[in-house]
Coordinates of C-alpha atoms and ligand atoms in Angstrom, one line a residue:
M596 CA -40.8 -13.2 11.8
L597 CA -43.1 -10.5 12.0
R598 CA -43.2 -7.5 10.1
P599 CA -42.9 -4.5 13.3
T600 CA -46.2 -3.0 12.1
R601 CA -48.2 -6.1 11.9
Q602 CA -46.4 -6.8 15.1
I603 CA -47.7 -3.8 16.9
R604 CA -51.0 -4.0 15.3
L605 CA -51.6 -7.5 16.9
R606 CA -50.4 -6.7 19.9
A607 CA -52.7 -3.6 20.4
L608 CA -55.9 -6.0 19.4
A609 CA -54.5 -8.3 21.9
E610 CA -54.4 -5.5 24.8
I611 CA -57.9 -4.0 23.8
A612 CA -59.2 -7.6 23.8
L613 CA -57.6 -8.2 26.9
S614 CA -58.7 -5.1 29.1
L615 CA -62.4 -6.0 27.5
L616 CA -61.9 -9.8 27.9
P617 CA -63.0 -9.6 31.7
G618 CA -66.3 -7.6 30.8
A619 CA -67.7 -9.8 28.7
L620 CA -67.2 -13.3 30.5
I621 CA -68.9 -11.1 33.4
A622 CA -71.8 -10.4 30.5
L623 CA -71.8 -13.6 29.2
L624 CA -72.5 -15.2 33.0
G625 CA -75.7 -13.1 33.4
D626 CA -74.5 -9.8 34.8
V627 CA -74.5 -7.7 31.5
V628 CA -74.3 -4.1 33.3
W629 CA -71.6 -5.3 35.4
G630 CA -70.4 -6.7 32.3
L631 CA -70.6 -3.3 30.7
A632 CA -69.6 -1.4 33.2
A633 CA -66.2 -4.0 33.4
M634 CA -65.5 -3.6 29.7
L635 CA -65.9 0.6 30.0
A636 CA -63.5 0.2 33.2
G637 CA -61.0 -1.7 31.0
A638 CA -61.4 0.6 27.8
L639 CA -60.9 3.6 29.9
F640 CA -57.5 1.6 31.4
Q641 CA -56.3 1.4 27.5
L642 CA -57.1 5.1 26.9
H643 CA -55.5 6.4 29.7
R644 CA -52.5 4.0 29.0
H645 CA -52.3 5.4 25.2
L646 CA -52.5 9.2 26.4
V647 CA -49.6 8.7 29.2
A648 CA -47.5 7.5 26.1
I649 CA -48.6 9.9 23.9
D650 CA -47.8 12.4 26.4
A651 CA -44.3 10.8 27.2
L652 CA -43.9 10.7 23.3
V653 CA -44.4 14.4 22.6
A654 CA -42.2 15.3 25.6
W655 CA -39.3 12.6 24.0
A656 CA -39.8 14.8 20.8
R657 CA -39.1 18.2 21.9
S658 CA -36.2 17.2 24.1
P659 CA -32.8 17.8 22.9
L660 CA -31.6 15.6 19.6
G661 CA -30.1 12.5 21.3
T662 CA -32.3 11.9 24.4
P663 CA -33.4 8.3 24.4
V664 CA -37.2 7.6 24.1
P665 CA -38.5 6.8 27.4
A666 CA -39.3 3.1 28.7
A667 CA -43.1 2.4 28.0
S668 CA -45.4 -0.9 28.7
G669 CA -47.1 -3.4 26.0
V670 CA -47.6 -1.5 22.6
W671 CA -45.8 0.9 23.3
D672 CA -42.9 -0.5 24.2
L673 CA -43.2 -1.8 20.7
I674 CA -43.6 1.3 19.6
F675 CA -41.0 2.7 21.9
S676 CA -38.1 0.7 20.4
E677 CA -38.7 1.1 16.8
I678 CA -38.6 4.6 17.3
N679 CA -35.5 4.1 19.1
R680 CA -33.9 1.7 16.5
R681 CA -35.2 4.6 13.9
S682 CA -33.5 7.5 15.7
R683 CA -30.7 5.2 16.5
L684 CA -30.1 5.0 12.6
M685 CA -30.5 8.7 11.9
K686 CA -28.0 9.5 14.4
D687 CA -25.4 7.2 12.7
Q688 CA -26.3 8.6 9.0
R689 CA -25.8 12.1 10.9
E690 CA -22.7 11.3 12.3
R691 CA -21.1 9.7 9.1
L692 CA -22.1 12.4 7.3
S693 CA -20.7 15.0 9.9
M694 CA -17.3 12.9 9.5
A695 CA -17.0 13.1 5.4
L696 CA -18.0 16.7 5.9
D697 CA -15.2 16.9 8.5
R698 CA -13.1 15.2 5.7
F699 CA -13.7 17.2 2.9
V700 CA -13.3 20.4 4.8
E701 CA -10.0 19.1 5.9
A702 CA -9.1 18.4 2.7
G703 CA -9.9 21.6 1.7
Q704 CA -7.8 23.3 4.6
A705 CA -4.6 20.7 3.5
M706 CA -4.9 21.8 -0.5
P707 CA -1.8 23.4 -1.5
D708 CA -3.9 25.8 -3.5
G709 CA -6.0 28.5 -2.3
V710 CA -10.1 27.6 -2.3
I711 CA -12.7 29.7 -2.0
Y712 CA -16.7 28.7 -2.3
M713 CA -18.8 31.3 -3.3
G714 CA -22.7 32.0 -3.7
P715 CA -24.8 34.6 -5.4
G716 CA -23.2 38.2 -5.9
N717 CA -19.8 36.5 -5.4
A718 CA -20.5 36.1 -1.3
I719 CA -17.9 34.5 0.3
E720 CA -18.9 31.1 1.8
W721 CA -16.0 29.3 2.6
V722 CA -12.1 29.9 2.2
N723 CA -9.1 27.7 3.1
P724 CA -5.9 29.2 4.7
R725 CA -4.0 29.3 1.4
A726 CA -6.8 32.0 -0.5
E727 CA -6.6 33.9 2.8
A728 CA -3.0 34.0 2.5
H729 CA -3.1 34.5 -1.4
F730 CA -5.9 37.3 -0.7
G731 CA -5.1 38.9 2.7
I732 CA -8.6 37.7 3.7
V733 CA -10.0 36.0 6.9
A734 CA -12.8 33.6 6.6
T735 CA -14.1 33.8 9.9
R736 CA -14.5 37.9 9.6
D737 CA -15.0 38.2 5.6
A738 CA -17.8 35.0 5.3
G739 CA -20.6 36.5 3.7
A740 CA -19.3 39.8 2.2
A741 CA -18.8 40.1 -1.7
L742 CA -15.1 38.9 -2.6
T743 CA -15.0 41.8 -5.3
N744 CA -15.3 44.0 -2.5
L745 CA -12.4 43.1 -0.4
V746 CA -10.0 42.2 -3.6
R747 CA -10.4 45.1 -5.8
D748 CA -7.9 44.8 -7.7
P749 CA -9.3 45.9 -11.4
D750 CA -8.0 43.1 -13.2
F751 CA -9.3 40.3 -10.9
V752 CA -12.8 42.4 -10.7
A753 CA -13.0 42.9 -14.6
Y754 CA -12.4 38.9 -14.9
L755 CA -15.1 38.1 -12.3
E756 CA -17.7 39.9 -14.0
A757 CA -16.9 39.3 -17.5
D758 CA -18.1 35.8 -16.6
D759 CA -15.9 34.0 -19.5
F760 CA -13.7 31.2 -17.2
S761 CA -12.4 29.5 -20.3
E762 CA -8.8 31.1 -19.3
P763 CA -7.3 31.6 -16.0
L764 CA -6.0 34.9 -14.8
V765 CA -2.4 35.7 -13.9
M766 CA -2.5 38.4 -11.2
N767 CA -0.4 40.3 -8.9
P768 CA -2.3 41.0 -5.8
L769 CA -2.1 44.9 -4.7
R770 CA -2.4 43.5 -1.0
K771 CA 0.4 41.0 -1.8
P772 CA 3.4 42.6 -3.4
G773 CA 5.9 40.4 -4.8
L774 CA 3.4 37.3 -5.2
T775 CA 1.8 36.3 -8.8
L776 CA -1.3 34.5 -8.6
M777 CA -2.9 32.1 -11.3
V778 CA -6.9 32.3 -10.5
Q779 CA -9.4 30.2 -12.1
I780 CA -13.2 30.3 -11.3
V781 CA -15.1 27.1 -11.8
P782 CA -19.1 27.8 -11.8
Y783 CA -21.0 25.1 -10.3
A784 CA -24.8 24.8 -9.2
E785 CA -26.7 27.9 -10.1
S786 CA -25.0 30.9 -9.5
R787 CA -22.4 29.6 -7.4
C788 CA -18.5 29.5 -8.1
M789 CA -15.4 27.7 -6.7
L790 CA -11.9 30.1 -6.9
L791 CA -8.8 28.3 -7.2
S792 CA -5.4 30.5 -6.8
R793 CA -2.2 29.2 -7.1
D794 CA 1.1 30.9 -6.2
I795 CA 3.4 31.0 -9.5
S796 CA 5.7 33.3 -7.9
H797 CA 8.6 30.9 -8.5
L798 CA 7.7 30.2 -12.0
E799 CA 7.8 34.0 -12.8
R800 CA 11.1 34.3 -11.5
L801 CA 12.4 31.3 -13.4
E802 CA 10.9 32.9 -16.7
T803 CA 12.8 36.1 -16.0
M804 CA 15.9 34.4 -15.2
R805 CA 15.5 32.7 -18.2
R806 CA 14.9 36.0 -20.1
D807 CA 18.1 37.4 -18.2
F808 CA 20.3 34.4 -19.1
V809 CA 19.4 34.9 -23.0
A810 CA 20.3 38.5 -23.0
N811 CA 23.5 38.2 -20.8
V812 CA 24.8 35.2 -23.4
S813 CA 23.7 37.6 -26.3
H814 CA 25.4 40.6 -25.0
E815 CA 28.8 38.4 -24.1
L816 CA 28.9 37.5 -27.6
R817 CA 28.2 40.8 -29.3
T818 CA 30.9 42.7 -28.1
P819 CA 33.6 40.0 -29.4
L820 CA 31.8 39.4 -32.3
T821 CA 31.6 43.1 -33.3
V822 CA 35.3 43.4 -32.4
V823 CA 36.2 40.1 -35.0
L824 CA 33.9 41.8 -37.4
G825 CA 35.0 45.2 -37.2
F826 CA 39.0 43.6 -38.0
I827 CA 37.9 41.2 -40.8
E828 CA 36.6 44.4 -42.7
T829 CA 39.2 46.4 -42.1
L830 CA 41.3 43.6 -43.5
A831 CA 39.2 43.1 -46.5
D832 CA 39.2 47.2 -47.0
D833 CA 42.5 48.0 -46.4
D834 CA 44.5 44.5 -46.9
D835 CA 47.2 46.3 -49.5
A836 CA 47.2 49.8 -47.2
L837 CA 47.9 47.4 -44.2
S838 CA 51.3 47.1 -43.0
R839 CA 52.8 42.9 -42.3
E840 CA 53.1 44.3 -39.0
D841 CA 49.4 45.9 -38.7
R842 CA 48.0 42.9 -40.2
R843 CA 49.8 40.7 -37.1
H844 CA 48.0 43.0 -35.1
F845 CA 44.8 43.0 -35.9
L846 CA 44.9 39.1 -36.5
G847 CA 46.3 39.1 -32.8
L848 CA 43.4 41.1 -31.3
A849 CA 40.8 38.8 -33.3
R850 CA 42.7 35.8 -32.1
E851 CA 41.5 37.0 -28.7
Q852 CA 38.2 37.6 -29.1
A853 CA 37.5 34.0 -30.9
E854 CA 39.5 32.9 -27.6
R855 CA 37.3 34.8 -25.4
M856 CA 34.1 33.1 -27.4
H857 CA 35.2 29.8 -27.3
R858 CA 35.8 29.9 -23.7
L859 CA 32.1 31.3 -23.4
I860 CA 30.9 28.4 -25.6
L861 CA 33.3 25.8 -23.5
D862 CA 31.6 27.3 -20.2
L863 CA 27.8 27.3 -21.3
L864 CA 28.4 23.6 -22.6
V865 CA 30.0 22.5 -19.1
L866 CA 27.0 24.3 -17.4
S867 CA 24.1 23.4 -19.3
A868 CA 25.5 19.4 -19.1
L869 CA 25.7 19.7 -15.2
E870 CA 22.0 22.1 -14.8
T871 CA 20.2 20.0 -17.4
G872 CA 19.6 16.9 -15.5
A873 CA 22.7 15.4 -16.5
P874 CA 23.1 11.5 -14.8
S875 CA 25.0 11.7 -11.1
P876 CA 28.9 12.2 -11.8
T877 CA 30.6 9.0 -12.7
E878 CA 31.8 7.5 -9.1
D879 CA 35.8 7.1 -10.3
E880 CA 38.2 6.6 -7.6
V881 CA 39.9 9.7 -7.3
D882 CA 43.5 10.5 -6.7
M883 CA 43.5 13.9 -5.2
P884 CA 46.9 14.6 -5.1
E885 CA 47.5 13.8 -8.7
L886 CA 44.5 16.0 -9.3
L887 CA 45.5 18.7 -7.2
D888 CA 49.3 18.6 -8.5
R889 CA 47.5 19.0 -12.0
V890 CA 45.7 21.9 -11.2
L891 CA 49.0 23.6 -9.2
S892 CA 50.8 23.1 -12.6
E893 CA 47.5 24.7 -14.5
G894 CA 47.7 27.7 -11.7
R895 CA 51.4 28.2 -12.3
A896 CA 51.3 27.9 -16.1
L897 CA 48.4 30.8 -15.9
S898 CA 50.2 32.8 -13.4
A899 CA 53.1 32.6 -15.4
G900 CA 56.0 33.7 -12.5
R901 CA 53.7 36.5 -11.4
H902 CA 52.4 34.7 -8.2
R903 CA 53.7 32.9 -5.5
L904 CA 51.5 29.0 -5.9
T905 CA 52.2 26.3 -3.1
L906 CA 49.9 23.3 -2.6
A907 CA 49.8 21.4 1.3
I908 CA 48.4 18.0 0.9
E909 CA 47.2 17.0 4.5
G910 CA 43.8 15.3 3.6
P911 CA 42.7 11.8 2.8
R912 CA 44.7 10.5 -0.9
W913 CA 40.9 8.9 -2.6
L914 CA 37.6 10.3 -3.1
R915 CA 34.3 8.8 -4.6
G916 CA 33.5 11.3 -7.4
S917 CA 34.1 13.0 -11.2
A918 CA 37.7 13.7 -11.7
K919 CA 36.6 15.3 -14.7
E920 CA 33.9 17.8 -12.8
L921 CA 36.2 17.9 -9.8
H922 CA 39.2 19.1 -11.8
S923 CA 36.8 21.9 -13.5
A924 CA 35.5 23.4 -10.3
F925 CA 39.2 23.2 -8.3
A926 CA 40.9 24.7 -11.5
N927 CA 38.5 27.6 -11.7
L928 CA 39.0 28.7 -8.1
V929 CA 42.7 28.9 -8.5
S930 CA 42.5 30.5 -11.7
N931 CA 40.2 33.2 -10.0
A932 CA 43.2 33.4 -7.3
V933 CA 45.4 34.3 -10.0
R934 CA 43.1 36.7 -12.4
Y935 CA 41.8 38.4 -9.2
S936 CA 45.5 39.0 -7.2
D937 CA 48.1 41.4 -8.3
A938 CA 51.5 40.1 -9.6
G939 CA 53.7 39.4 -6.2
G940 CA 50.7 37.8 -4.1
S941 CA 50.7 34.0 -3.1
I942 CA 48.1 31.7 -3.3
R943 CA 48.0 28.8 -1.2
L944 CA 46.0 25.7 -1.8
R945 CA 45.4 23.3 0.6
W946 CA 43.6 19.8 1.0
R947 CA 42.6 18.8 4.7
A948 CA 40.3 17.0 6.6
V949 CA 37.4 19.0 8.3
E950 CA 34.6 18.1 11.2
D951 CA 32.0 17.2 8.4
G952 CA 34.0 15.5 5.6
V953 CA 37.3 17.3 3.3
A954 CA 37.9 20.8 2.2
F955 CA 40.1 21.9 -0.6
S956 CA 40.8 25.6 -0.2
V957 CA 42.4 28.5 -1.9
Q958 CA 43.7 31.4 -0.6
D959 CA 44.8 34.4 -1.9
Q960 CA 46.4 37.8 -1.0
G961 CA 44.4 39.3 -4.2
E962 CA 41.7 42.2 -4.3
G963 CA 39.0 40.6 -1.8
I964 CA 35.3 41.0 -2.4
E965 CA 32.7 43.0 -0.7
A966 CA 30.3 41.3 1.7
R967 CA 27.4 42.4 -0.1
H968 CA 29.0 40.7 -3.7
I969 CA 29.5 37.2 -1.8
P970 CA 26.0 35.7 -2.0
R971 CA 25.4 36.4 -5.5
L972 CA 29.0 35.5 -6.7
T973 CA 27.6 31.5 -8.2
E974 CA 24.9 33.4 -10.2
R975 CA 25.6 33.1 -13.7
F976 CA 27.3 36.2 -15.2
Y977 CA 27.1 38.1 -11.7
R978 CA 30.4 39.7 -11.7
V979 CA 32.2 42.2 -8.9
D980 CA 34.0 44.1 -11.7
R981 CA 33.1 43.3 -15.2
G982 CA 36.2 44.9 -16.7
R983 CA 38.6 43.2 -14.6
S984 CA 36.9 39.7 -15.3
R985 CA 36.9 40.5 -19.2
E986 CA 40.5 41.4 -19.2
S987 CA 41.5 38.2 -17.1
G988 CA 39.6 36.0 -19.6
G989 CA 36.7 35.8 -17.2
T990 CA 33.3 34.5 -18.4
G991 CA 31.5 35.0 -15.3
L992 CA 30.3 31.6 -15.1
G993 CA 33.2 29.7 -13.3
L994 CA 32.1 30.1 -10.1
A995 CA 28.1 29.0 -11.2
I996 CA 30.1 25.8 -12.1
V997 CA 31.9 25.1 -8.8
K998 CA 28.4 25.4 -7.0
H999 CA 27.0 23.2 -10.0
V1000 CA 29.8 20.4 -9.3
L1001 CA 30.0 20.5 -5.6
G1002 CA 26.1 20.1 -5.3
R1003 CA 26.1 17.6 -7.6
H1004 CA 28.3 16.0 -4.8
Q1005 CA 26.6 16.8 -2.2
G1006 CA 29.4 19.4 -1.2
R1007 CA 29.2 22.8 -0.6
L1008 CA 30.9 26.1 -1.5
E1009 CA 32.3 28.5 1.5
I1010 CA 33.3 32.2 0.6
E1011 CA 35.5 34.4 3.2
S1012 CA 36.7 37.4 1.8
A1013 CA 36.6 41.4 2.7
A1014 CA 37.7 44.2 -0.1
G1015 CA 41.3 44.7 -0.1
Q1016 CA 42.0 41.7 2.2
G1017 CA 42.1 38.7 0.0
S1018 CA 39.8 36.1 -0.2
T1019 CA 39.3 32.1 0.9
F1020 CA 37.2 29.7 -1.5
R1021 CA 36.4 26.5 0.2
A1022 CA 35.2 23.6 -1.5
I1023 CA 33.6 20.9 0.9
L1024 CA 33.2 17.4 0.2
P1025 CA 31.0 15.3 2.1
A1026 CA 32.9 12.4 4.2
R1027 CA 31.0 10.1 2.8
R1028 CA 32.8 10.3 -0.4
L1029 CA 35.9 9.4 1.3
L1030 CA 37.0 5.7 0.2
S1031 CA 37.4 3.9 3.3
P1032 CA 40.7 3.8 5.3
A1033 CA 40.9 -0.1 4.3
S1034 CA 40.2 0.7 0.8
D1035 CA 42.7 3.9 0.5
E1036 CA 45.4 1.5 1.9
A1037 CA 44.5 -1.2 -0.4
A1038 CA 44.5 1.5 -3.4
Ligands
ADP839 P1 34.4 35.1 -14.0 O1 35.4 34.7 -14.8 O2 34.4 36.6 -14.3 O3 35.7 35.3 -12.7 P2 33.2 33.9 -12.1 O4 32.0 33.2 -11.7 O5 34.4 32.9 -11.8 O6 33.4 34.7 -13.3 O7 33.4 35.0 -10.6 C1 32.3 35.8 -10.4 C2 32.9 36.9 -9.7 O8 33.7 36.9 -8.4 C3 34.3 37.6 -10.6 O9 33.8 38.6 -11.7 C4 35.0 38.2 -9.4 O10 34.7 39.7 -9.1 C5 34.4 37.4 -8.2 N1 35.8 36.5 -8.0 C6 35.9 35.0 -8.1 N2 37.2 34.8 -7.3 C7 37.3 35.9 -6.4 C8 38.6 35.9 -6.0 N3 39.5 35.0 -5.8 N4 38.8 37.3 -5.6 C9 38.3 38.1 -5.9 N5 37.4 38.2 -6.8 C10 37.1 37.1 -7.4

């Protein structure tokens, strides 16, 4: 197959030859003048055709992109189809490039981090929605403006100007209170850079929680330890001066404090076992009436006759879950009801089927809780009345343990209470934790 240029050249030569041929034949047959005239006419005809085709080509070159190349005859047909082929190739290429660019932009838009492309002088060229939200800028309005004119936080401006981007910057944007961002600049090409911003507010919150937790535990341990140390010193210094009675009294008080620390450590161990990715609860087949009877007896022992505790079992017998964890959660609810109710009050324990599963509820006639405290009760060490909690042997971790245990069983805790009107704590477990009626009967 001939290459297109060769083909075009041969075709052009053939057309010239054809247009000159009649004149040449006339000249050969003896009429040189007419022959030359015919050859001239042939050449002029060719010239005219070429000029018309060139005009068409120029008009096409000036027409909008994508206009099809006009039709032509002869050699120009070959030329135009060649141009057509190339323009189609370019169009395909353009489309592929534009699709790649679209995909690139879409990926940038979908990034979970903020992205800003900047030109010389930190002029904004492109911003994704996340960066718009992080810095309070609008891509369409602010393109071309220097980012440092819009985000004026001194730390941020200094970071951009220092030109040392080996470490990221952690900042709290003035325009976005409560937000903590980690910002990293990535320079590329000449005097261009990409800014990446990540919302690390939740990490900050976790860090604050961790610090608070350590401070709380230290505080909780320090008080009883100080008391115990004081008693030990008194006993060591004045042992002879103390009567048997006083010694027994001091030892009793020291023991109370040691027990308080012991309870705290035990609760902390339970909580940390529940929190630190402990494996999902063992799937025992728990005999709920048996477990609840135990919880009731322990509650009565704690109450020591000061309250009237009753238990109504109206729900299914068998539940799949961790007997140990469920016992710890339910016992905590009963212990709270006893500890936060004055003597003489009734405490009703109830096990029954509810709409979306099964519920264990503990209703007391105790001091109740103001609505504003309720959402925070399951936070570690959150107490409404610190003094009463301590006096009654509370660690501030009971409801945090309840919440974790229920979470591990895909359940939830509901609290209904009002100050002075008693409380109802309801632990709800999902229906799928119940053993099927058939196995229930078999068991
Ligand atoms: P604590 O060891 O202090 O009892 P919890 O985590 O078990 O800790 O409970 C957190 C707080 O919730 C308690 O300090 C108390 O103020 C409140 N609370 C819990 N249960 C009851 C209840 N039945 N009645 C009144 N207040 C309660």
